[in-house]
Short mmCIF file of N, CA and C (backbone and C1' of nucleotides) in Angstrom, two decimals:
data_model
loop_
_atom_site.label_atom_id
_atom_site.label_comp_id
_atom_site.label_asym_id
_atom_site.label_seq_id
_atom_site.Cartn_x
_atom_site.Cartn_y
_atom_site.Cartn_z
N MET S 12 56.44 39.86 153.52
CA MET S 12 57.50 40.24 152.54
C MET S 12 58.84 40.35 153.23
N ASP S 13 59.76 39.64 152.73
CA ASP S 13 61.09 39.62 153.33
C ASP S 13 61.77 40.99 153.23
N PRO S 14 62.17 41.52 154.36
CA PRO S 14 62.74 42.87 154.43
C PRO S 14 63.95 43.05 153.52
N LYS S 15 64.66 41.98 153.32
CA LYS S 15 65.86 42.09 152.47
C LYS S 15 65.46 42.34 151.03
N SER S 16 64.38 41.69 150.64
CA SER S 16 63.86 41.85 149.28
C SER S 16 63.37 43.28 149.09
N ASN S 17 62.69 43.81 150.09
CA ASN S 17 62.18 45.18 150.01
C ASN S 17 63.35 46.12 149.80
N CYS S 18 64.39 45.91 150.57
CA CYS S 18 65.57 46.74 150.51
C CYS S 18 66.15 46.73 149.10
N ARG S 19 66.29 45.58 148.54
CA ARG S 19 66.86 45.49 147.19
C ARG S 19 66.00 46.20 146.17
N ARG S 20 64.69 46.01 146.29
CA ARG S 20 63.79 46.64 145.32
C ARG S 20 63.81 48.15 145.42
N ILE S 21 63.91 48.65 146.64
CA ILE S 21 63.95 50.09 146.80
C ILE S 21 65.24 50.67 146.22
N LEU S 22 66.35 50.03 146.54
CA LEU S 22 67.63 50.51 146.02
C LEU S 22 67.64 50.43 144.50
N ALA S 23 67.00 49.39 143.96
CA ALA S 23 66.95 49.24 142.51
C ALA S 23 66.15 50.40 141.91
N ALA S 24 65.07 50.77 142.59
CA ALA S 24 64.22 51.86 142.10
C ALA S 24 65.00 53.17 142.10
N VAL S 25 65.82 53.36 143.12
CA VAL S 25 66.63 54.57 143.20
C VAL S 25 67.65 54.58 142.07
N ARG S 26 68.28 53.45 141.88
CA ARG S 26 69.30 53.37 140.81
C ARG S 26 68.67 53.56 139.44
N ALA S 27 67.38 53.30 139.34
CA ALA S 27 66.69 53.42 138.05
C ALA S 27 66.36 54.85 137.67
N ILE S 28 66.55 55.79 138.59
CA ILE S 28 66.26 57.19 138.26
C ILE S 28 67.39 57.69 137.35
N PRO S 29 67.05 58.13 136.16
CA PRO S 29 68.07 58.57 135.20
C PRO S 29 68.78 59.84 135.70
N ALA S 30 70.03 60.00 135.31
CA ALA S 30 70.78 61.19 135.68
C ALA S 30 70.03 62.40 135.15
N GLY S 31 70.01 63.47 135.92
CA GLY S 31 69.34 64.68 135.47
C GLY S 31 67.86 64.69 135.80
N GLN S 32 67.38 63.61 136.41
CA GLN S 32 65.97 63.58 136.78
C GLN S 32 65.85 63.30 138.26
N VAL S 33 64.68 63.55 138.81
CA VAL S 33 64.49 63.35 140.25
C VAL S 33 63.18 62.62 140.52
N ALA S 34 63.04 62.11 141.72
CA ALA S 34 61.81 61.41 142.11
C ALA S 34 61.60 61.60 143.60
N GLY S 35 60.36 61.49 144.04
CA GLY S 35 60.06 61.67 145.46
C GLY S 35 60.25 60.36 146.21
N TYR S 36 60.41 60.45 147.53
CA TYR S 36 60.58 59.24 148.35
C TYR S 36 59.38 58.32 148.17
N GLY S 37 58.20 58.90 148.22
CA GLY S 37 56.98 58.12 148.08
C GLY S 37 56.90 57.47 146.71
N GLU S 38 57.35 58.23 145.72
CA GLU S 38 57.33 57.73 144.34
C GLU S 38 58.23 56.51 144.22
N VAL S 39 59.40 56.62 144.81
CA VAL S 39 60.35 55.50 144.78
C VAL S 39 59.74 54.28 145.45
N ALA S 40 59.10 54.52 146.59
CA ALA S 40 58.49 53.42 147.33
C ALA S 40 57.44 52.72 146.47
N ARG S 41 56.62 53.52 145.79
CA ARG S 41 55.58 52.92 144.95
C ARG S 41 56.18 52.10 143.82
N ARG S 42 57.24 52.66 143.21
CA ARG S 42 57.86 51.93 142.11
C ARG S 42 58.47 50.63 142.59
N ALA S 43 58.83 50.62 143.86
CA ALA S 43 59.44 49.40 144.41
C ALA S 43 58.35 48.42 144.84
N GLY S 44 57.10 48.82 144.64
CA GLY S 44 56.00 47.94 145.02
C GLY S 44 55.65 48.05 146.49
N LEU S 45 56.02 49.18 147.10
CA LEU S 45 55.75 49.38 148.53
C LEU S 45 55.08 50.72 148.77
N PRO S 46 53.88 50.89 148.28
CA PRO S 46 53.17 52.16 148.45
C PRO S 46 53.00 52.53 149.92
N GLY S 47 53.14 53.81 150.21
CA GLY S 47 52.96 54.28 151.59
C GLY S 47 54.17 54.11 152.47
N ARG S 48 55.27 53.65 151.90
CA ARG S 48 56.43 53.38 152.73
C ARG S 48 57.63 54.28 152.44
N ALA S 49 57.32 55.55 152.25
CA ALA S 49 58.37 56.53 151.96
C ALA S 49 59.43 56.56 153.06
N ARG S 50 58.99 56.38 154.30
CA ARG S 50 59.94 56.46 155.41
C ARG S 50 60.97 55.35 155.33
N LEU S 51 60.55 54.23 154.79
CA LEU S 51 61.49 53.12 154.66
C LEU S 51 62.57 53.51 153.66
N VAL S 52 62.15 54.18 152.59
CA VAL S 52 63.10 54.62 151.57
C VAL S 52 64.11 55.57 152.23
N ALA S 53 63.60 56.51 153.01
CA ALA S 53 64.46 57.49 153.66
C ALA S 53 65.45 56.78 154.58
N ARG S 54 64.97 55.80 155.28
CA ARG S 54 65.81 55.07 156.22
C ARG S 54 66.95 54.35 155.51
N LEU S 55 66.61 53.75 154.39
CA LEU S 55 67.63 53.03 153.63
C LEU S 55 68.68 53.98 153.09
N LEU S 56 68.23 55.11 152.59
CA LEU S 56 69.20 56.08 152.04
C LEU S 56 70.10 56.57 153.16
N ALA S 57 69.51 56.76 154.31
CA ALA S 57 70.29 57.27 155.45
C ALA S 57 71.40 56.30 155.82
N GLY S 58 71.13 55.02 155.67
CA GLY S 58 72.12 54.03 156.06
C GLY S 58 72.96 53.54 154.90
N ASN S 59 72.65 54.01 153.72
CA ASN S 59 73.37 53.56 152.52
C ASN S 59 74.86 53.90 152.54
N GLU S 60 75.66 53.01 151.99
CA GLU S 60 77.10 53.25 151.95
C GLU S 60 77.60 53.16 150.52
N ASP S 61 76.78 52.66 149.64
CA ASP S 61 77.18 52.49 148.26
C ASP S 61 77.35 53.84 147.56
N PRO S 62 78.58 54.20 147.19
CA PRO S 62 78.85 55.48 146.55
C PRO S 62 78.26 55.57 145.14
N ARG S 63 77.86 54.44 144.57
CA ARG S 63 77.28 54.48 143.22
C ARG S 63 75.81 54.85 143.26
N LEU S 64 75.20 54.73 144.44
CA LEU S 64 73.76 55.00 144.54
C LEU S 64 73.45 56.50 144.38
N PRO S 65 72.60 56.83 143.42
CA PRO S 65 72.25 58.23 143.16
C PRO S 65 71.21 58.76 144.15
N TRP S 66 71.55 58.77 145.41
CA TRP S 66 70.63 59.19 146.47
C TRP S 66 70.19 60.65 146.30
N HIS S 67 71.07 61.44 145.68
CA HIS S 67 70.75 62.87 145.54
C HIS S 67 69.58 63.14 144.62
N ARG S 68 69.13 62.13 143.86
CA ARG S 68 68.00 62.35 142.95
C ARG S 68 66.68 62.14 143.66
N VAL S 69 66.72 61.83 144.93
CA VAL S 69 65.48 61.60 145.68
C VAL S 69 65.15 62.82 146.53
N LEU S 70 63.97 63.38 146.31
CA LEU S 70 63.54 64.58 147.01
C LEU S 70 62.21 64.36 147.69
N ARG S 71 61.80 65.36 148.47
CA ARG S 71 60.49 65.27 149.12
C ARG S 71 59.46 65.50 148.04
N SER S 72 58.22 65.15 148.34
CA SER S 72 57.18 65.21 147.31
C SER S 72 56.94 66.61 146.79
N ASP S 73 57.34 67.64 147.54
CA ASP S 73 57.12 69.01 147.08
C ASP S 73 58.33 69.54 146.31
N GLY S 74 59.31 68.70 146.09
CA GLY S 74 60.47 69.12 145.31
C GLY S 74 61.60 69.67 146.16
N ARG S 75 61.39 69.73 147.48
CA ARG S 75 62.44 70.28 148.34
C ARG S 75 63.38 69.17 148.80
N ILE S 76 64.62 69.59 149.07
CA ILE S 76 65.62 68.64 149.55
C ILE S 76 65.25 68.31 150.99
N ALA S 77 65.43 67.03 151.35
CA ALA S 77 64.98 66.58 152.68
C ALA S 77 65.85 67.01 153.85
N PHE S 78 67.08 67.43 153.59
CA PHE S 78 67.97 67.81 154.69
C PHE S 78 67.71 69.25 155.12
N PRO S 79 68.13 69.59 156.33
CA PRO S 79 67.96 70.97 156.80
C PRO S 79 68.75 71.88 155.88
N ALA S 80 68.11 72.96 155.42
CA ALA S 80 68.77 73.89 154.52
C ALA S 80 70.10 74.36 155.07
N GLY S 81 71.12 74.30 154.23
CA GLY S 81 72.43 74.78 154.65
C GLY S 81 73.34 73.74 155.25
N SER S 82 72.78 72.60 155.63
CA SER S 82 73.61 71.55 156.23
C SER S 82 74.55 71.00 155.16
N PRO S 83 75.63 70.35 155.57
CA PRO S 83 76.60 69.80 154.63
C PRO S 83 75.96 68.85 153.63
N SER S 84 75.10 67.98 154.11
CA SER S 84 74.44 67.03 153.21
C SER S 84 73.56 67.76 152.21
N TRP S 85 72.92 68.80 152.70
CA TRP S 85 72.02 69.60 151.85
C TRP S 85 72.86 70.19 150.71
N GLN S 86 73.97 70.78 151.09
CA GLN S 86 74.85 71.41 150.11
C GLN S 86 75.36 70.41 149.09
N GLU S 87 75.72 69.25 149.58
CA GLU S 87 76.24 68.23 148.66
C GLU S 87 75.18 67.80 147.67
N GLN S 88 73.96 67.68 148.16
CA GLN S 88 72.88 67.26 147.27
C GLN S 88 72.64 68.32 146.20
N VAL S 89 72.66 69.57 146.62
CA VAL S 89 72.46 70.67 145.67
C VAL S 89 73.54 70.60 144.60
N ASP S 90 74.79 70.46 145.03
CA ASP S 90 75.91 70.41 144.09
C ASP S 90 75.80 69.25 143.11
N ARG S 91 75.46 68.09 143.66
CA ARG S 91 75.35 66.91 142.79
C ARG S 91 74.26 67.07 141.76
N LEU S 92 73.12 67.65 142.18
CA LEU S 92 72.01 67.84 141.25
C LEU S 92 72.40 68.81 140.16
N ARG S 93 73.01 69.92 140.57
CA ARG S 93 73.41 70.92 139.58
C ARG S 93 74.41 70.35 138.61
N ALA S 94 75.28 69.49 139.12
CA ALA S 94 76.31 68.87 138.27
C ALA S 94 75.65 68.02 137.19
N GLU S 95 74.41 67.60 137.43
CA GLU S 95 73.70 66.79 136.44
C GLU S 95 72.77 67.62 135.60
N GLY S 96 72.82 68.94 135.84
CA GLY S 96 71.98 69.82 135.04
C GLY S 96 70.60 70.09 135.62
N VAL S 97 70.38 69.69 136.85
CA VAL S 97 69.07 69.94 137.48
C VAL S 97 69.08 71.34 138.09
N GLU S 98 68.06 72.11 137.82
CA GLU S 98 67.98 73.46 138.37
C GLU S 98 67.48 73.41 139.81
N VAL S 99 68.26 74.01 140.70
CA VAL S 99 67.87 74.03 142.11
C VAL S 99 67.86 75.47 142.60
N ARG S 100 66.74 75.90 143.14
CA ARG S 100 66.61 77.25 143.69
C ARG S 100 66.21 77.13 145.14
N ASN S 101 67.05 77.67 146.00
CA ASN S 101 66.74 77.62 147.43
C ASN S 101 66.43 76.20 147.90
N GLY S 102 67.27 75.27 147.51
CA GLY S 102 67.08 73.91 147.96
C GLY S 102 65.83 73.25 147.44
N ARG S 103 65.33 73.77 146.32
CA ARG S 103 64.12 73.16 145.79
C ARG S 103 64.23 73.05 144.29
N VAL S 104 63.81 71.90 143.77
CA VAL S 104 63.84 71.67 142.34
C VAL S 104 62.60 72.30 141.75
N ARG S 105 62.74 72.87 140.59
CA ARG S 105 61.60 73.59 139.99
C ARG S 105 60.37 72.71 139.96
N VAL S 106 59.34 73.23 140.55
CA VAL S 106 58.09 72.50 140.64
C VAL S 106 56.94 73.45 140.35
N ALA S 107 56.17 73.15 139.34
CA ALA S 107 55.01 73.97 139.03
C ALA S 107 53.82 73.03 139.08
N GLY S 108 53.11 73.04 140.18
CA GLY S 108 51.99 72.14 140.29
C GLY S 108 51.56 72.03 141.72
N PRO S 109 50.53 71.29 142.00
CA PRO S 109 50.01 71.14 143.35
C PRO S 109 50.98 70.38 144.24
N ARG S 110 50.77 70.51 145.50
CA ARG S 110 51.60 69.81 146.48
C ARG S 110 51.58 68.32 146.15
N GLY S 111 52.72 67.70 146.23
CA GLY S 111 52.76 66.28 145.94
C GLY S 111 52.96 65.97 144.46
N ALA S 112 53.15 67.03 143.67
CA ALA S 112 53.29 66.82 142.23
C ALA S 112 54.49 65.94 141.89
N LEU S 113 55.52 66.02 142.71
CA LEU S 113 56.71 65.23 142.44
C LEU S 113 56.37 63.76 142.45
N ASP S 114 55.45 63.39 143.27
CA ASP S 114 55.08 61.99 143.37
C ASP S 114 54.26 61.53 142.19
N ALA S 115 53.75 62.48 141.44
CA ALA S 115 52.90 62.11 140.31
C ALA S 115 53.70 61.91 139.04
N GLU S 116 54.84 62.53 138.96
CA GLU S 116 55.67 62.32 137.77
C GLU S 116 57.13 62.63 138.01
N LEU S 117 57.88 62.39 136.99
CA LEU S 117 59.32 62.54 137.06
C LEU S 117 59.69 63.73 136.18
N TRP S 118 60.60 64.56 136.68
CA TRP S 118 60.99 65.70 135.86
C TRP S 118 62.32 65.50 135.20
N GLY S 119 62.41 65.93 134.02
CA GLY S 119 63.68 65.86 133.30
C GLY S 119 64.10 67.26 132.94
N PRO S 120 65.30 67.45 132.42
CA PRO S 120 65.86 68.75 132.07
C PRO S 120 65.01 69.47 131.03
N GLY S 121 64.32 68.75 130.23
CA GLY S 121 63.55 69.38 129.17
C GLY S 121 62.23 69.98 129.59
N ARG S 122 61.75 69.60 130.72
CA ARG S 122 60.42 70.01 131.14
C ARG S 122 60.33 71.36 131.83
N ARG S 123 59.20 71.99 131.76
CA ARG S 123 59.00 73.21 132.53
C ARG S 123 58.01 72.86 133.61
P DT L 15 57.15 41.04 174.48
"O5'" DT L 15 56.79 42.45 175.08
"C5'" DT L 15 56.42 42.49 176.43
"C4'" DT L 15 56.16 43.92 176.83
"C3'" DT L 15 55.42 44.74 175.77
"O3'" DT L 15 54.54 45.62 176.41
"C1'" DT L 15 57.53 45.71 176.18
P DG L 16 53.39 46.30 175.49
"O5'" DG L 16 53.65 47.87 175.67
"C5'" DG L 16 54.94 48.29 175.61
"C4'" DG L 16 55.14 49.58 176.36
"C3'" DG L 16 54.58 50.78 175.62
"O3'" DG L 16 54.40 51.86 176.54
"C1'" DG L 16 56.94 50.65 175.33
P DC L 17 53.92 53.23 176.01
"O5'" DC L 17 55.26 53.87 175.44
"C5'" DC L 17 56.28 54.27 176.33
"C4'" DC L 17 57.22 55.24 175.65
"C3'" DC L 17 56.51 56.17 174.67
"O3'" DC L 17 57.20 57.41 174.65
"C1'" DC L 17 58.05 54.87 173.49
P DG L 18 56.65 58.66 173.84
"O5'" DG L 18 57.97 59.25 173.20
"C5'" DG L 18 59.14 59.36 174.00
"C4'" DG L 18 60.35 59.50 173.09
"C3'" DG L 18 60.19 60.57 172.02
"O3'" DG L 18 61.45 61.19 171.80
"C1'" DG L 18 60.49 58.46 170.98
P DT L 19 61.55 62.44 170.84
"O5'" DT L 19 62.20 61.80 169.54
"C5'" DT L 19 63.31 60.93 169.70
"C4'" DT L 19 63.83 60.50 168.34
"C3'" DT L 19 63.56 61.51 167.22
"O3'" DT L 19 64.71 61.57 166.40
"C1'" DT L 19 62.69 59.40 166.65
P DG L 20 65.06 62.77 165.50
"O5'" DG L 20 63.85 62.85 164.48
"C5'" DG L 20 64.03 63.08 163.06
"C4'" DG L 20 64.65 61.89 162.41
"C3'" DG L 20 64.48 61.87 160.90
"O3'" DG L 20 65.56 61.19 160.26
"C1'" DG L 20 63.23 60.10 161.88
P DA L 21 66.78 61.94 159.68
"O5'" DA L 21 66.30 62.24 158.20
"C5'" DA L 21 66.28 63.53 157.63
"C4'" DA L 21 65.82 63.43 156.21
"C3'" DA L 21 64.81 62.34 155.89
"O3'" DA L 21 63.80 62.88 155.08
"C1'" DA L 21 66.68 62.15 154.45
P DC L 22 62.44 63.42 155.72
"O5'" DC L 22 61.37 62.46 155.07
"C5'" DC L 22 61.69 61.51 154.08
"C4'" DC L 22 60.42 60.99 153.47
"C3'" DC L 22 59.55 62.08 152.85
"O3'" DC L 22 58.95 61.57 151.65
"C1'" DC L 22 58.34 60.99 154.52
P DC L 23 58.09 62.52 150.82
"O5'" DC L 23 56.61 62.10 151.25
"C5'" DC L 23 56.19 60.76 151.08
"C4'" DC L 23 54.68 60.66 151.07
"C3'" DC L 23 53.98 61.83 150.37
"O3'" DC L 23 52.85 61.37 149.68
"C1'" DC L 23 53.31 61.74 152.63
P DC L 24 52.06 62.30 148.66
"O5'" DC L 24 50.66 62.54 149.39
"C5'" DC L 24 50.01 61.45 150.01
"C4'" DC L 24 48.79 61.93 150.75
"C3'" DC L 24 48.20 63.19 150.14
"O3'" DC L 24 46.79 63.11 150.09
"C1'" DC L 24 48.67 63.55 152.42
P DA L 25 45.94 64.11 149.20
"O5'" DA L 25 44.82 64.53 150.27
"C5'" DA L 25 44.29 63.53 151.11
"C4'" DA L 25 43.58 64.21 152.27
"C3'" DA L 25 42.78 65.42 151.83
"O3'" DA L 25 41.59 65.47 152.61
"C1'" DA L 25 44.42 66.08 153.40
P DG L 26 40.34 66.36 152.04
"O5'" DG L 26 40.25 67.47 153.19
"C5'" DG L 26 41.45 67.86 153.80
"C4'" DG L 26 41.20 68.51 155.14
"C3'" DG L 26 40.56 69.89 154.99
"O3'" DG L 26 39.75 70.17 156.13
"C1'" DG L 26 42.82 70.10 155.73
P DG L 27 38.89 71.53 156.13
"O5'" DG L 27 39.87 72.56 156.85
"C5'" DG L 27 40.41 72.24 158.12
"C4'" DG L 27 41.12 73.44 158.72
"C3'" DG L 27 40.50 74.77 158.32
"O3'" DG L 27 40.65 75.70 159.39
"C1'" DG L 27 42.73 74.73 157.61
P DA V 21 56.25 78.00 149.05
"O5'" DA V 21 55.35 78.94 150.01
"C5'" DA V 21 55.89 80.13 150.51
"C4'" DA V 21 55.59 80.20 151.99
"C3'" DA V 21 56.07 78.96 152.72
"O3'" DA V 21 56.65 79.32 153.96
"C1'" DA V 21 53.72 79.19 152.99
P DC V 22 57.22 78.08 154.82
"O5'" DC V 22 56.14 77.98 156.00
"C5'" DC V 22 55.78 79.14 156.72
"C4'" DC V 22 54.78 78.77 157.81
"C3'" DC V 22 55.21 77.50 158.55
"O3'" DC V 22 54.93 77.62 159.94
"C1'" DC V 22 53.06 77.22 157.61
P DC V 23 55.39 76.43 160.97
"O5'" DC V 23 53.97 75.82 161.31
"C5'" DC V 23 53.00 76.63 161.95
"C4'" DC V 23 51.78 75.83 162.31
"C3'" DC V 23 52.14 74.52 163.02
"O3'" DC V 23 51.26 74.34 164.12
"C1'" DC V 23 50.81 74.09 161.08
P DT V 24 51.40 72.99 165.06
"O5'" DT V 24 50.19 72.10 164.52
"C5'" DT V 24 49.02 72.68 163.99
"C4'" DT V 24 47.89 71.66 163.98
"C3'" DT V 24 48.19 70.40 164.78
"O3'" DT V 24 46.98 69.90 165.35
"C1'" DT V 24 48.00 69.84 162.48
P DG V 25 47.07 68.66 166.41
"O5'" DG V 25 46.54 67.46 165.52
"C5'" DG V 25 45.37 67.61 164.73
"C4'" DG V 25 45.15 66.33 163.95
"C3'" DG V 25 45.63 65.10 164.71
"O3'" DG V 25 44.75 64.00 164.42
"C1'" DG V 25 46.80 65.27 162.69
P DG V 26 44.97 62.62 165.24
"O5'" DG V 26 45.19 61.63 164.02
"C5'" DG V 26 44.21 61.57 163.01
"C4'" DG V 26 44.73 60.76 161.85
"C3'" DG V 26 45.38 59.46 162.32
"O3'" DG V 26 44.80 58.35 161.63
"C1'" DG V 26 46.84 60.68 160.89
P DG V 27 45.32 56.84 162.02
"O5'" DG V 27 46.06 56.32 160.72
"C5'" DG V 27 46.64 57.28 159.86
"C4'" DG V 27 47.20 56.56 158.66
"C3'" DG V 27 47.97 55.29 159.00
"O3'" DG V 27 47.89 54.32 157.96
"C1'" DG V 27 49.46 57.00 158.29
P DC V 28 48.62 52.81 158.39
"O5'" DC V 28 50.16 53.06 158.05
"C5'" DC V 28 50.57 53.22 156.71
"C4'" DC V 28 52.07 53.30 156.61
"C3'" DC V 28 52.74 52.27 157.53
"O3'" DC V 28 53.30 51.20 156.80
"C1'" DC V 28 53.71 54.47 157.82
P DC V 29 53.49 49.87 157.60
"O5'" DC V 29 54.92 50.07 158.26
"C5'" DC V 29 56.04 50.38 157.46
"C4'" DC V 29 57.27 50.47 158.35
"C3'" DC V 29 57.28 49.42 159.46
"O3'" DC V 29 58.62 49.03 159.72
"C1'" DC V 29 57.48 51.51 160.40
P DA V 30 59.08 47.57 159.60
"O5'" DA V 30 60.66 47.69 159.79
"C5'" DA V 30 61.40 48.36 158.80
"C4'" DA V 30 62.59 49.06 159.44
"C3'" DA V 30 63.38 48.18 160.40
"O3'" DA V 30 64.75 48.52 160.27
"C1'" DA V 30 62.50 50.05 161.57
P DC V 31 65.85 47.59 160.95
"O5'" DC V 31 66.43 48.55 162.05
"C5'" DC V 31 65.67 49.71 162.42
"C4'" DC V 31 66.51 50.60 163.29
"C3'" DC V 31 67.30 49.84 164.35
"O3'" DC V 31 68.45 50.58 164.70
"C1'" DC V 31 65.55 51.08 165.37
P DG V 32 69.56 49.83 165.68
"O5'" DG V 32 69.58 50.81 166.94
"C5'" DG V 32 69.30 52.19 166.76
"C4'" DG V 32 69.09 52.87 168.11
"C3'" DG V 32 69.83 52.23 169.28
"O3'" DG V 32 70.27 53.27 170.14
"C1'" DG V 32 67.50 52.18 169.69
P DC V 33 71.26 52.87 171.41
"O5'" DC V 33 70.33 53.15 172.66
"C5'" DC V 33 69.60 54.39 172.73
"C4'" DC V 33 68.62 54.34 173.88
"C3'" DC V 33 69.16 53.63 175.12
"O3'" DC V 33 68.75 54.32 176.30
"C1'" DC V 33 67.16 52.63 174.45
#
DNA sequence: TGCGTGACCCAGG
DNA sequence: ACCTGGGCCACGC
């Protein structure tokens, strides 16, 4: 599989996350047709320069923000999520379910 | 050519 | 909630 194609598909999957909703790195990878390649997703986001890309909607599978708590990037992600109406408590999006639940579904503002 | 290093994930303990 | 160990793999040195 051509790496460039993978890159495009992953970025497309990220762009496909609706405002106000979030998805896990692994989830994004699966939607891009690359199961098990969450790290690749993380790598792409880390190197991304496109300001239109909604990178802040991508979280770890447990609902926590991937950056070290309190870091500038962490803060920015929290702010961006809240600006879209996503509830964030202690760097974590509300998650009621087993570990990895984020990877099983997508949360929207209406859900508990 | 190896080896360490990540915006990761998962099953277990 | 935290730690371990195994998977994953592009990159840099």
